[in-house]
CSV table of C-alpha atoms in Angstrom, one decimal:
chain,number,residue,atom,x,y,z
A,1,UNK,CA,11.6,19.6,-81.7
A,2,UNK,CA,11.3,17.9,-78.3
A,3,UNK,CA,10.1,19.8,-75.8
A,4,UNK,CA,10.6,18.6,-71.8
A,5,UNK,CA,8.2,20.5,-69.4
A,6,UNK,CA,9.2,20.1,-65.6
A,7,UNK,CA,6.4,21.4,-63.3
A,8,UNK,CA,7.9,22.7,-60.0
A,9,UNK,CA,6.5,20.9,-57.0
A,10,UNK,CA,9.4,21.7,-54.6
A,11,UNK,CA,8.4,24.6,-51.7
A,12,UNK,CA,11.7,25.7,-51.9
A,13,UNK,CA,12.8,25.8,-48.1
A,14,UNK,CA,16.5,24.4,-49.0
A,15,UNK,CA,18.3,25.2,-52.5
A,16,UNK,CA,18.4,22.6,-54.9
A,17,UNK,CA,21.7,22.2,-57.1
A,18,UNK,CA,20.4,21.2,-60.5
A,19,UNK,CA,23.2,21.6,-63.1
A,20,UNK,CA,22.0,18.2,-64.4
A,21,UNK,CA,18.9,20.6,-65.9
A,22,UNK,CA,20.3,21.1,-69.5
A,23,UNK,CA,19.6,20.2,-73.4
A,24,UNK,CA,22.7,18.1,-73.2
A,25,UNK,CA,21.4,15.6,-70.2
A,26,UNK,CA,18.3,15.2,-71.3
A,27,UNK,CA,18.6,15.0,-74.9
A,28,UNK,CA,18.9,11.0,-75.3
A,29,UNK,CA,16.7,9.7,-72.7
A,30,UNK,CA,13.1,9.0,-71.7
A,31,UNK,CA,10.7,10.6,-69.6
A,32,UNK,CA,12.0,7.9,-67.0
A,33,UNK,CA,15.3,8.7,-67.4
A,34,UNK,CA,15.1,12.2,-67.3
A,35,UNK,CA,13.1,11.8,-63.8
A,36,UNK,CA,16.1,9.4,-62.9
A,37,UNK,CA,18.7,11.9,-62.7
A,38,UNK,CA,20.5,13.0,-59.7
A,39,UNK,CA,19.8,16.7,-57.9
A,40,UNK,CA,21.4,18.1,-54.5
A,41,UNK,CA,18.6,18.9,-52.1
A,42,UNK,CA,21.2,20.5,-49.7
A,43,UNK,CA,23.7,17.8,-49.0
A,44,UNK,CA,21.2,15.1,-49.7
A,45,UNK,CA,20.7,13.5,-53.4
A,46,UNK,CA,17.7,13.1,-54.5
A,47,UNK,CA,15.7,12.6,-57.8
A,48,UNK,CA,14.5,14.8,-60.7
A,49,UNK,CA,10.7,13.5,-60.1
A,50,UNK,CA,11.0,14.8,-56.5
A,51,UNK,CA,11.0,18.1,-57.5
A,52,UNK,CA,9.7,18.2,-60.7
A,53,UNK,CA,7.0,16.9,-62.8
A,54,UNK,CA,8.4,15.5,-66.1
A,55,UNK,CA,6.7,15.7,-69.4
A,56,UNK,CA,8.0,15.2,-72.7
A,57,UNK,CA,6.3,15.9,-76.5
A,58,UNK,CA,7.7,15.2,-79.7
A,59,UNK,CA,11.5,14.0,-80.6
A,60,UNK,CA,15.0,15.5,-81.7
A,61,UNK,CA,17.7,14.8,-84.1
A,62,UNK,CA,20.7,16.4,-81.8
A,63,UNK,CA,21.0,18.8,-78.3
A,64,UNK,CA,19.6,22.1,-80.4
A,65,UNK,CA,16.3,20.2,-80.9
A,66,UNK,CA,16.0,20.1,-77.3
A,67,UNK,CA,13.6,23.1,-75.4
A,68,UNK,CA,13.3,22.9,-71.8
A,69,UNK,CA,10.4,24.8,-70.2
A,70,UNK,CA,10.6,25.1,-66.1
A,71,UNK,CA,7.3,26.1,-65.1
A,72,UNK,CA,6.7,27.7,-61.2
A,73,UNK,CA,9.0,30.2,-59.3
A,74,UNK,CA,12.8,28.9,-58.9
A,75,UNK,CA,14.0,31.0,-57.1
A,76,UNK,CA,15.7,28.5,-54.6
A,77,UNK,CA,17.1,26.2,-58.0
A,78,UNK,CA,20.4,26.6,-58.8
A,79,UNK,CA,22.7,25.8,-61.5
A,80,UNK,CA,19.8,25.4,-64.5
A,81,UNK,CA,21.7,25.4,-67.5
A,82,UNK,CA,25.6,24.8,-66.1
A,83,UNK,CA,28.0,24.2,-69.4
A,84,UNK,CA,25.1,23.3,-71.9
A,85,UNK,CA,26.3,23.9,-75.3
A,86,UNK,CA,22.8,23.9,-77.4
A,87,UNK,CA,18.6,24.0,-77.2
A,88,UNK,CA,17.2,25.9,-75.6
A,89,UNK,CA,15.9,26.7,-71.4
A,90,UNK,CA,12.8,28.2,-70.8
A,91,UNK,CA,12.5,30.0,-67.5
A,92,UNK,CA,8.9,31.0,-66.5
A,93,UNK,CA,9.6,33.0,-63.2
A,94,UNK,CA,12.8,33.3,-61.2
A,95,UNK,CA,16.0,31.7,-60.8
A,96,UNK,CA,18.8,31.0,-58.3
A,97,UNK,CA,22.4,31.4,-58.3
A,98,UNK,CA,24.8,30.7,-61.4
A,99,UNK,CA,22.2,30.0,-64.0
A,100,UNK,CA,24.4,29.5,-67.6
A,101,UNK,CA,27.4,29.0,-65.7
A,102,UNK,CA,30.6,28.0,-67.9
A,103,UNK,CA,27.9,27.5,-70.9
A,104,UNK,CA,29.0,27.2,-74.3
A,105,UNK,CA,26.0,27.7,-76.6
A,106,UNK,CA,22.2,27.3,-77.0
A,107,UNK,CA,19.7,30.1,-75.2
A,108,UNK,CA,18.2,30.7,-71.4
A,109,UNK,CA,15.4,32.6,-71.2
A,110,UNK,CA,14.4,34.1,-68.0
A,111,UNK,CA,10.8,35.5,-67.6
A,112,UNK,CA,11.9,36.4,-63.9
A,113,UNK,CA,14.5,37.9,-61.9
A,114,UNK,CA,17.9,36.1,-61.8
A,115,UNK,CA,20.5,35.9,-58.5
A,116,UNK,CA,24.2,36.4,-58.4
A,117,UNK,CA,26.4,34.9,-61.0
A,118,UNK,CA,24.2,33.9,-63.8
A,119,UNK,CA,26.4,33.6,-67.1
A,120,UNK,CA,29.3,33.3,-64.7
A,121,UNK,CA,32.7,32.5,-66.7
A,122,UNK,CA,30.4,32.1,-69.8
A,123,UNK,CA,32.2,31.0,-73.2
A,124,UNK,CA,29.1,31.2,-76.2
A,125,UNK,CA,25.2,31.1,-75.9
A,126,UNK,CA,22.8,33.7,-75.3
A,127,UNK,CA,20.8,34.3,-71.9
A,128,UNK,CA,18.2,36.8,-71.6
A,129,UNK,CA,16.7,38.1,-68.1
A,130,UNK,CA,14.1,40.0,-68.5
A,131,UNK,CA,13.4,41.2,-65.2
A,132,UNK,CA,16.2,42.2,-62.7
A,133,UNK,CA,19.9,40.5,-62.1
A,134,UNK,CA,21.9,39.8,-59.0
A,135,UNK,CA,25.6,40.7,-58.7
A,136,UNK,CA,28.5,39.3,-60.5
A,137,UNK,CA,26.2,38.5,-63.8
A,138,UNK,CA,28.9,37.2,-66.3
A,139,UNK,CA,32.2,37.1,-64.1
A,140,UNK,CA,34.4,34.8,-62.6
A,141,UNK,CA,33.6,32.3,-59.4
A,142,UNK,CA,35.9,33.0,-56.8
A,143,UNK,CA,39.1,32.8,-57.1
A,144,UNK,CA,38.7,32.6,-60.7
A,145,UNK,CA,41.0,34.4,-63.2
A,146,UNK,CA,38.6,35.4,-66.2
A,147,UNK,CA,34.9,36.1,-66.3
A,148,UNK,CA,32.7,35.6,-69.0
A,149,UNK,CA,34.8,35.3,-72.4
A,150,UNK,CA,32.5,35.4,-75.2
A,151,UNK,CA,28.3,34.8,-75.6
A,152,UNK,CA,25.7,37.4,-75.2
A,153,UNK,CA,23.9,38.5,-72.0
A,154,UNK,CA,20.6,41.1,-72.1
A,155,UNK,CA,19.3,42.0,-69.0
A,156,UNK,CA,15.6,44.1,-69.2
A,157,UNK,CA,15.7,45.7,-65.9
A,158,UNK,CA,18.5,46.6,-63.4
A,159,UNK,CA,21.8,44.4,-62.4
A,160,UNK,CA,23.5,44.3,-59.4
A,161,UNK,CA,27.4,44.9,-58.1
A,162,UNK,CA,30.6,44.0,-60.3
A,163,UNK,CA,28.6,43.1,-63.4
A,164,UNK,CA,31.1,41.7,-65.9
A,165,UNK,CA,33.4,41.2,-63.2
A,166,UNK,CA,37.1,40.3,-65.0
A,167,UNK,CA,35.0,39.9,-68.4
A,168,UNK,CA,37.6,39.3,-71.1
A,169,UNK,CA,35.2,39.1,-73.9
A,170,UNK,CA,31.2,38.7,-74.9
A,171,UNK,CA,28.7,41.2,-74.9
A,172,UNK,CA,26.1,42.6,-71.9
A,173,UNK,CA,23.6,44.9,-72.1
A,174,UNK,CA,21.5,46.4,-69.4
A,175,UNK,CA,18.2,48.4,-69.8
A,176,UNK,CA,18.2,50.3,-66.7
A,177,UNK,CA,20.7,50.8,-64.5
A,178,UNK,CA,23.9,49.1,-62.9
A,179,UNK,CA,25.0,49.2,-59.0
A,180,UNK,CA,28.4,49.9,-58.0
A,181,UNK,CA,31.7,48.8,-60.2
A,182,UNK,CA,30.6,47.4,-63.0
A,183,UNK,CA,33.7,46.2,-65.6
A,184,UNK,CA,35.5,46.1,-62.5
A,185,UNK,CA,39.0,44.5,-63.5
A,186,UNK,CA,37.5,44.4,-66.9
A,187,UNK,CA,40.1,43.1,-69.4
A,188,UNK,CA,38.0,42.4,-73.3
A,189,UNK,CA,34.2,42.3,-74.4
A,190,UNK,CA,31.9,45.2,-74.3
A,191,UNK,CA,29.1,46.5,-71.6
A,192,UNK,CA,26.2,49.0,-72.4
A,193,UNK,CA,24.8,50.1,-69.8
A,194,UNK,CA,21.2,52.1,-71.2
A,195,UNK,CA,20.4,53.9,-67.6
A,196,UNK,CA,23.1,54.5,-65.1
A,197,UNK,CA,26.2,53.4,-63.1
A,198,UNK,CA,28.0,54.2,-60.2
A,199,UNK,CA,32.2,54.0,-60.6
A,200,UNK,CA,32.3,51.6,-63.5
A,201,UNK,CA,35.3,50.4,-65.1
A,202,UNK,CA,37.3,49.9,-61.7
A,203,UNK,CA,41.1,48.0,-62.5
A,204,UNK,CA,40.1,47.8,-66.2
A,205,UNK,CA,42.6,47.4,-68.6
A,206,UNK,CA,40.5,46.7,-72.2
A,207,UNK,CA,37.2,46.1,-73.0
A,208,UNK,CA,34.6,49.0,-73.9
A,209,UNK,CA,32.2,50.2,-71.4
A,210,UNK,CA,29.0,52.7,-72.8
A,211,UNK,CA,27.0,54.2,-70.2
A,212,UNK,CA,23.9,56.2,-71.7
A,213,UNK,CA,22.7,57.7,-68.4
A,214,UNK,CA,24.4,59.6,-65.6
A,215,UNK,CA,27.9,58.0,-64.3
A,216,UNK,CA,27.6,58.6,-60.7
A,217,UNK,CA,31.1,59.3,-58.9
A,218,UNK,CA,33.3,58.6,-62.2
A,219,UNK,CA,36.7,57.4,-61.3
A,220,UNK,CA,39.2,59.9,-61.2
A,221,UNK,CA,41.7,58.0,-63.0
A,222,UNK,CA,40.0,58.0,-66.6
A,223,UNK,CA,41.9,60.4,-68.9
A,224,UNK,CA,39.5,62.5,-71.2
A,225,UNK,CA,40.2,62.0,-74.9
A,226,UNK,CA,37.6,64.3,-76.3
A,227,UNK,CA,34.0,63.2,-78.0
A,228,UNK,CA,33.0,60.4,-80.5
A,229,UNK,CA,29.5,59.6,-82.2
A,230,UNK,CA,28.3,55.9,-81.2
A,231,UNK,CA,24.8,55.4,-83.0
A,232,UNK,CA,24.4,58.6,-84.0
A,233,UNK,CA,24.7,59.8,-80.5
A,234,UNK,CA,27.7,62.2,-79.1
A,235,UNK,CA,29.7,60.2,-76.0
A,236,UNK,CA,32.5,61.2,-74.0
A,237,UNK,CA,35.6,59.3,-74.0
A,238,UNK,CA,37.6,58.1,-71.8
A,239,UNK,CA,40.3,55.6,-71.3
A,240,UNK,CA,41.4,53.5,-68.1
A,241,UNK,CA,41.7,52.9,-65.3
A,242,UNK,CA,44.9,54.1,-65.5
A,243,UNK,CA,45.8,53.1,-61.7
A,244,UNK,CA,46.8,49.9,-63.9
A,245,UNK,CA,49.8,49.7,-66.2
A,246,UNK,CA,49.0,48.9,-69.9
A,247,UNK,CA,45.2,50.1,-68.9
A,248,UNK,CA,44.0,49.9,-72.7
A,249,UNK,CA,39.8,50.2,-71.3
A,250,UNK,CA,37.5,52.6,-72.9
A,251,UNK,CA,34.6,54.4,-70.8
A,252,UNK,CA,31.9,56.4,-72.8
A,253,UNK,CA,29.4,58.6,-71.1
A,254,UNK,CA,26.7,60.1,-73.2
A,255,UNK,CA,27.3,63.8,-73.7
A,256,UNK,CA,24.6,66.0,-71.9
């Protein structure tokens, strides 16, 4: 296993675009190389080693021997993570915009809080926040026709607006709760939901939403289709939104 260690020096006063930041890059080349690469410190390029301290340990045989560890608060460094397809990123506090954007496979671990479109138009991979999510977590850019399509996003506290936003496939689960429209124009792939949501499933025409707390102001066009058991727990059914022709979307609500 190679594990690369970059040591945040930056003060964060302009947003840094750092999609270079994945397994893939760094996965054949030195320590020098790696502090070679190109960022976006607004409009201006700079280098790796201006906003990081590099270190490297051991070696790899391929991308999935690669683990990443960012160490300091990110929260003004986008992009960690854009299209990798293996290894491993280890985030130690928070993160900006559109981390796991487009990735393909591998893992992003979040010890933080995330911003708006993390695992946005996601294919395969796994990221885990484990503190709270910004809006559009695992949609579509704008503009974009399909969200996330396949992989696996956990988030351990709440999420923001239009989670899953056009999801057509993949898997997110929330711990807490869920602002305003999640699913919305939801077409494949499942959300759970473990606290509660306000108006999910918006324009949704497949896909499975499971809320397990209180759905506040449901939608009125859901049609009822009685009760079914989901881990031995009784949910109401519901299928929608029906304000869209061949709306094929299923809503469960835990049963009180």
């Amino acid at each position: 296993m190679r594990v690369i260690t970059l040591n945040l020096k930056y003060d964060g006063s302009i947003p840094v675009e750092a999609e270079t930041i994945t397994p893939d890059s760094f996965s054949d080349k030195s320590k020098e190389e790696i502090e070679e690469l190109s960022l976006y410190l607004g409009n201006k390029v700079v280098k790796l080693r201006e906003i990081f301290d590099v270190s490297v340990e051991g070696s790899n045989t391929g991308i999935d021997d690669v683990k990443i560890i960012i160490k300091g608060n990110a929260y003004r460094i986008k992009r960690i993570g854009e299209g990798m397809t293996g290894g491993e990123i280890l985030v130690e506090g928070n993160v900006d915009m559109r981390c796991g954007s487009m990735m393909r496979g591998g893992k992003i671990t979040i010890k933080g809080n995330a911003d708006s479109w993390t695992g946005q138009e996601m294919v395969g991979g796994e990221i885990i926040i484990e503190g709270d999510a910004g809006n559009y977590i695992g949609s579509g850019y704008r503009g974009a026709l399909n969200g996330m399509s396949g992989g696996k996003i956990t988030i351990k506290g709440n999420a923001g607006l239009y989670l899953g936003e056009k999801m057509n496939g993949g898997e997110i689960v929330v711990e807490k709760d869920a602002d305003m429209l999640a699913g919305l124009e939801m077409s494949g792939g499942k959300i759970t939901i473990k606290g509660n949501a306000i108006m999910p499933g918006g324009e949704m025409t497949g896909g499975d939403i499971i809320v397990m707390g209180t759905v506040i102001d449901r939608l009125p066009t859901f049609k009822y289709l009685g009760k079914e058991i989901i881990d031995n727990a009784n949910f109401e059914k519901y299928v929608g939104d029906l304000a869209m022709r061949r709306a094929k979307g299923s809503l469960y609500i835990k049963a009180p």
